[in-house]
Amino acid sequence: MQEIKIFCPATIANLSCGFDVMGVALDTIGDEMTVRKIAERKVEITKITGQDLPKEINKNVAGVAASAFLKKAKYCGGFEIEIHKKIKPGSGIGSSAASSAGVVWAMNELLNRPFSKKELVEFAMQGERLASNVAHADNVAPVIFGGFVLVRSYAPLDIVQLPTPKALYAVILHPQIEIKTADSRKILKSRIALEEGVKQWGNLGGLVAGLFKEDYELIGRSLEDHIIEPTRSILIPGFEEVKKKSLDAGALGCGISGSGPSIFALCQGIEMAQNVAGAMQKVYDKIGIDFEVHVSKLNAKGAKKLK
Ligand code: HSE
């Protein structure tokens, strides 16, 4: 194979109770990318559509991740990359992760999979470091593994793929304002109280158990954030009302997607998801900030080849 065209999914990181350690891939929201083998041993970004992003390799998250891959690959050629952005940077649904994880996934396919998924995550994390100053894996790992992913440990990196219950849908409300992950990390406290930790790890365990048991109520009860949400939600206009109305409309749970401004809800079934999308929309219609609402099934496969 000389060339591959792929879909790189958007992702919801944190999932309320799992700051920096939990994420899930979405099915119908994501970027497209074409990666081609070339004779010269270098990485080149030849085209970017949809967003005004730098093509210089060391300034582009896909370029940085691709270079990390090429440095370790036993391959004498290089790669040419075309990126078609559909996910806006600073949206909270893993725009940088779609590019950095998508490109290394595609390169690995072109070379007949010399690297493990975990190694791909390590390359993609270099792109995240460029985007937010922190090499977090909770967006890139779901792009590469698919479905729900737990980053059990960063040093050493230990990634656990979790089940994706079939009836789960995500609703995303994306206010059209940009919040840079680096900025929304700066406002976080670096220390937490023991009682907050107790609630948070209780919920994280509950979420993992809920996914294994396909216990939708348990999944919903576990989508609570006692540590990050109280601080970050002040950056998101109407957050509390969107959350309240989503839960009233039947959402299992609702919180900040990644570092925001997007708000996510998880729902059991498409009907519930559509009701919740309508409820979110009603709140934002009054706020006067442009927004988009998406309903998506969860994506158990992650990045995939397009025909
Ligand atoms: N875990 C990261 C954060 C995700 O919340 O800063 C960013 O998308």
Coordinates of C-alpha atoms and ligand atoms in Angstrom, one line a residue:
M1 CA 0.0 0.0 0.0
Q2 CA 1.4 3.4 -1.1
E3 CA -1.3 5.7 0.2
I4 CA -4.1 5.5 2.8
K5 CA -7.1 7.8 3.5
I6 CA -8.4 7.7 7.0
F7 CA -11.0 8.9 9.4
C8 CA -9.6 10.1 12.7
P9 CA -12.3 10.4 15.4
A10 CA -13.0 13.2 17.8
T11 CA -12.8 12.1 21.5
I12 CA -14.2 13.0 24.9
A13 CA -11.4 13.0 27.4
N14 CA -11.7 12.9 31.2
L15 CA -15.4 11.7 31.2
S16 CA -15.9 13.7 34.4
C17 CA -14.3 11.4 36.9
G18 CA -11.1 10.5 35.0
F19 CA -9.0 13.6 34.5
D20 CA -6.1 12.7 32.2
V21 CA -6.8 9.0 32.5
M22 CA -10.1 8.3 30.7
G23 CA -11.3 8.9 27.2
V24 CA -13.7 7.6 24.5
A25 CA -13.8 7.9 20.7
L26 CA -16.7 9.2 18.8
D27 CA -18.2 7.8 15.6
T28 CA -19.4 10.5 13.4
I29 CA -17.3 13.5 14.3
G30 CA -13.7 13.6 13.2
D31 CA -11.1 14.6 10.7
E32 CA -9.9 13.0 7.5
M33 CA -6.3 12.6 6.5
T34 CA -4.4 11.1 3.5
V35 CA -0.9 9.8 4.1
R36 CA 1.4 8.7 1.3
K37 CA 4.8 7.0 1.2
I38 CA 7.6 9.0 -0.5
A39 CA 11.1 8.0 -1.4
E40 CA 13.0 10.6 0.6
R41 CA 13.3 9.9 4.4
K42 CA 11.4 12.9 5.7
V43 CA 7.9 14.0 6.7
E44 CA 6.1 16.7 4.7
I45 CA 2.7 18.3 5.2
T46 CA 1.5 19.1 1.7
K47 CA -2.0 20.3 2.3
I48 CA -4.3 21.4 5.2
T49 CA -7.9 22.2 4.6
G50 CA -10.6 23.4 7.1
Q51 CA -8.3 25.3 9.4
D52 CA -5.4 27.7 9.2
L53 CA -2.6 25.6 10.8
P54 CA 1.1 25.7 10.2
K55 CA 2.6 23.2 7.7
E56 CA 6.1 23.4 9.3
I57 CA 6.8 19.9 10.8
N58 CA 8.0 21.1 14.2
K59 CA 5.0 23.5 14.6
N60 CA 2.3 21.0 13.6
V61 CA 1.1 18.3 16.0
A62 CA 0.8 15.8 13.2
G63 CA 4.3 16.7 12.0
V64 CA 5.8 16.2 15.5
A65 CA 4.0 12.9 16.0
A66 CA 5.0 11.7 12.5
S67 CA 8.6 12.6 13.1
A68 CA 8.7 10.7 16.4
F69 CA 7.4 7.7 14.5
L70 CA 9.8 8.0 11.6
K71 CA 12.8 8.4 13.9
K72 CA 12.1 4.9 15.4
A73 CA 10.9 3.2 12.2
K74 CA 13.2 0.8 10.3
Y75 CA 12.1 2.3 6.9
C76 CA 14.3 4.2 4.4
G77 CA 11.5 6.3 2.9
G78 CA 9.3 9.1 4.3
F79 CA 5.7 10.3 4.3
E80 CA 3.6 13.1 2.8
I81 CA 0.5 14.2 4.8
E82 CA -2.7 15.9 3.8
I83 CA -4.9 17.0 6.7
H84 CA -8.6 17.8 6.3
K85 CA -9.7 19.4 9.6
K86 CA -13.3 19.1 10.6
I87 CA -12.7 19.4 14.3
K88 CA -11.9 23.0 15.4
P89 CA -8.8 23.5 17.6
G90 CA -9.7 24.5 21.1
S91 CA -13.1 22.8 21.0
G92 CA -12.5 20.2 23.8
I93 CA -13.1 17.2 21.6
G94 CA -9.6 16.2 20.8
S95 CA -8.7 18.2 17.6
S96 CA -4.9 17.9 18.1
A97 CA -5.3 14.3 19.1
A98 CA -7.1 13.4 15.9
S99 CA -4.2 14.8 13.9
S100 CA -1.3 13.4 16.0
A101 CA -2.8 10.0 16.6
G102 CA -4.4 9.7 13.2
V103 CA -1.1 10.3 11.3
V104 CA 0.9 7.7 13.3
W105 CA -2.0 5.1 13.0
A106 CA -2.0 5.7 9.2
M107 CA 1.8 5.4 8.9
N108 CA 1.8 2.2 10.8
E109 CA -0.8 0.8 8.5
L110 CA 1.3 1.7 5.4
L111 CA 4.3 -0.1 6.9
N112 CA 2.3 -3.2 7.8
R113 CA 2.1 -2.4 11.5
P114 CA 5.6 -2.5 12.8
F115 CA 4.6 -0.8 16.1
S116 CA 2.1 -1.8 18.8
K117 CA -0.8 0.5 19.6
K118 CA 0.9 1.5 22.8
E119 CA 4.0 2.6 20.9
L120 CA 1.7 4.6 18.6
V121 CA 0.2 6.3 21.6
E122 CA 3.7 7.3 22.7
F123 CA 4.5 8.9 19.4
A124 CA 1.1 10.7 19.3
M125 CA 1.7 12.0 22.8
Q126 CA 4.5 14.1 21.4
G127 CA 1.9 16.0 19.4
E128 CA -0.1 16.6 22.5
R129 CA 2.9 18.0 24.2
L130 CA 3.3 20.6 21.5
A131 CA -0.4 21.4 21.7
S132 CA -0.8 21.8 25.4
N133 CA 2.7 21.5 27.0
V134 CA 1.6 18.2 28.6
A135 CA 1.9 14.8 26.9
H136 CA -1.5 13.6 28.0
A137 CA -2.8 10.4 26.4
D138 CA -6.5 10.5 27.2
N139 CA -7.5 11.8 23.8
V140 CA -4.8 10.0 21.6
A141 CA -5.3 6.6 23.2
P142 CA -9.0 6.3 22.2
V143 CA -8.2 7.4 18.6
I144 CA -5.7 4.5 18.4
F145 CA -7.4 1.8 20.5
G146 CA -11.0 2.8 19.9
G147 CA -13.9 2.9 22.5
F148 CA -13.3 3.7 26.1
V149 CA -9.7 3.7 27.3
L150 CA -8.1 4.0 30.7
V151 CA -4.6 5.3 31.1
R152 CA -3.8 3.3 34.2
S153 CA -0.3 4.8 34.4
Y154 CA 1.9 7.2 32.5
A155 CA 5.3 6.0 33.8
P156 CA 5.5 3.4 32.6
L157 CA 2.7 3.9 30.1
D158 CA -0.1 1.4 30.8
I159 CA -3.2 1.6 28.7
V160 CA -6.3 -0.5 29.3
Q161 CA -9.0 -0.8 26.6
L162 CA -12.5 -1.0 28.2
P163 CA -15.8 -2.3 26.8
T164 CA -18.1 0.0 24.8
P165 CA -21.7 -0.7 25.7
K166 CA -23.7 -0.8 22.5
A167 CA -26.6 1.5 23.5
L168 CA -24.4 4.4 24.5
Y169 CA -24.6 7.6 22.6
A170 CA -22.8 10.9 23.1
V171 CA -24.3 14.3 22.7
I172 CA -21.8 17.2 22.3
L173 CA -22.7 20.9 22.6
H174 CA -19.8 22.9 21.1
P175 CA -20.1 26.6 21.9
Q176 CA -18.1 28.4 19.2
I177 CA -15.5 29.9 21.6
E178 CA -11.9 28.6 21.8
I179 CA -10.4 27.4 25.1
K180 CA -6.8 26.4 24.8
T181 CA -6.0 23.2 26.8
A182 CA -2.8 24.9 28.1
D183 CA -4.8 27.8 29.5
S184 CA -7.5 25.7 31.1
R185 CA -4.8 23.6 32.8
K186 CA -3.2 26.7 34.2
I187 CA -6.2 27.5 36.3
L188 CA -6.4 24.1 38.0
K189 CA -5.3 23.6 41.6
S190 CA -2.2 21.3 41.9
R191 CA -3.4 19.8 45.2
I192 CA -6.7 18.3 46.2
A193 CA -8.3 17.4 49.5
L194 CA -8.4 13.7 50.5
E195 CA -12.2 13.7 50.6
E196 CA -12.4 15.0 47.0
G197 CA -10.0 12.2 46.0
V198 CA -12.2 9.6 47.7
K199 CA -15.3 10.7 45.8
Q200 CA -13.3 10.9 42.5
W201 CA -11.7 7.4 42.6
G202 CA -15.0 5.9 43.8
N203 CA -16.6 7.3 40.7
L204 CA -13.8 6.2 38.4
G205 CA -14.0 2.7 39.7
G206 CA -17.8 2.9 39.3
L207 CA -17.5 4.0 35.7
V208 CA -15.1 1.2 34.8
A209 CA -17.4 -1.4 36.5
G210 CA -20.4 0.1 34.8
L211 CA -18.8 -0.3 31.4
F212 CA -18.0 -4.0 32.1
K213 CA -21.4 -4.7 33.5
E214 CA -23.3 -2.7 30.9
D215 CA -25.0 -1.1 33.8
Y216 CA -26.2 2.2 32.4
E217 CA -27.4 3.6 35.7
L218 CA -24.0 2.9 37.3
I219 CA -22.3 4.6 34.4
G220 CA -24.5 7.6 34.9
R221 CA -24.1 7.8 38.7
S222 CA -20.3 7.7 38.2
L223 CA -20.1 10.7 35.8
E224 CA -19.4 13.2 38.5
D225 CA -16.4 15.5 38.8
H226 CA -15.6 16.9 42.2
I227 CA -12.2 18.3 41.3
I228 CA -11.9 19.8 37.9
E229 CA -15.4 20.8 36.8
P230 CA -16.0 23.3 39.6
T231 CA -13.0 25.3 38.4
R232 CA -13.2 24.9 34.7
S233 CA -17.0 25.3 34.3
I234 CA -16.8 29.1 34.9
L235 CA -15.1 29.4 31.5
I236 CA -18.2 27.9 29.8
P237 CA -21.2 30.1 29.5
G238 CA -24.4 28.4 30.7
F239 CA -22.7 25.3 31.8
E240 CA -24.8 24.6 34.9
E241 CA -28.0 25.2 33.0
V242 CA -27.0 22.9 30.1
K243 CA -26.1 20.2 32.6
K244 CA -29.3 20.5 34.6
K245 CA -31.5 20.5 31.5
S246 CA -29.6 17.5 30.0
L247 CA -30.1 15.5 33.2
D248 CA -33.8 16.5 33.3
A249 CA -34.1 15.3 29.7
G250 CA -32.8 11.9 30.7
A251 CA -29.0 12.0 30.1
L252 CA -27.1 9.4 32.1
G253 CA -24.5 12.0 33.0
C254 CA -23.2 15.3 31.7
G255 CA -19.9 17.2 32.1
I256 CA -17.1 19.1 30.4
S257 CA -15.6 17.4 27.4
G258 CA -11.8 17.4 27.8
S259 CA -10.7 20.9 28.7
G260 CA -13.9 22.5 27.2
P261 CA -15.7 24.5 26.0
S262 CA -17.6 21.5 24.6
I263 CA -20.1 19.9 27.0
F264 CA -20.8 16.2 26.7
A265 CA -23.7 14.0 27.8
L266 CA -23.8 10.2 27.6
C267 CA -27.2 8.7 26.9
Q268 CA -28.8 5.2 26.6
G269 CA -30.2 5.0 23.1
I270 CA -30.6 7.5 20.2
E271 CA -34.0 8.7 21.4
M272 CA -32.7 9.8 24.7
A273 CA -29.7 11.4 22.9
Q274 CA -32.0 13.4 20.6
N275 CA -34.0 14.7 23.6
V276 CA -30.9 15.7 25.4
A277 CA -29.6 17.4 22.2
G278 CA -32.8 19.4 22.0
A279 CA -32.6 20.4 25.6
M280 CA -29.0 21.6 25.3
Q281 CA -29.9 23.5 22.1
K282 CA -32.8 25.3 23.9
V283 CA -30.5 26.6 26.6
Y284 CA -27.9 27.8 24.1
D285 CA -30.5 29.5 21.8
K286 CA -31.0 32.0 24.7
I287 CA -27.3 32.5 25.4
G288 CA -26.5 34.2 22.1
I289 CA -23.2 32.4 21.4
D290 CA -23.0 30.4 18.2
F291 CA -22.9 26.7 18.8
E292 CA -23.1 23.3 17.2
V293 CA -24.8 20.2 18.7
H294 CA -23.8 16.7 17.6
V295 CA -25.2 13.3 18.4
S296 CA -22.8 10.4 17.9
K297 CA -22.6 6.8 18.6
L298 CA -19.4 5.7 20.4
N299 CA -16.7 4.3 18.2
A300 CA -15.3 1.0 19.4
K301 CA -12.7 0.9 16.6
G302 CA -11.0 4.3 16.6
A303 CA -9.2 5.5 13.5
K304 CA -10.2 3.7 10.3
K305 CA -9.4 3.4 6.7
L306 CA -11.7 5.2 4.3
K307 CA -12.5 3.7 0.9
Ligands
HSE1 N1 -7.1 15.6 30.2 C1 -6.9 16.8 29.3 C2 -7.3 18.0 30.1 C3 -7.7 16.6 28.1 O1 -8.4 18.0 30.7 O2 -6.6 19.0 30.2 C4 -7.6 17.8 27.1 O3 -8.4 17.5 26.0

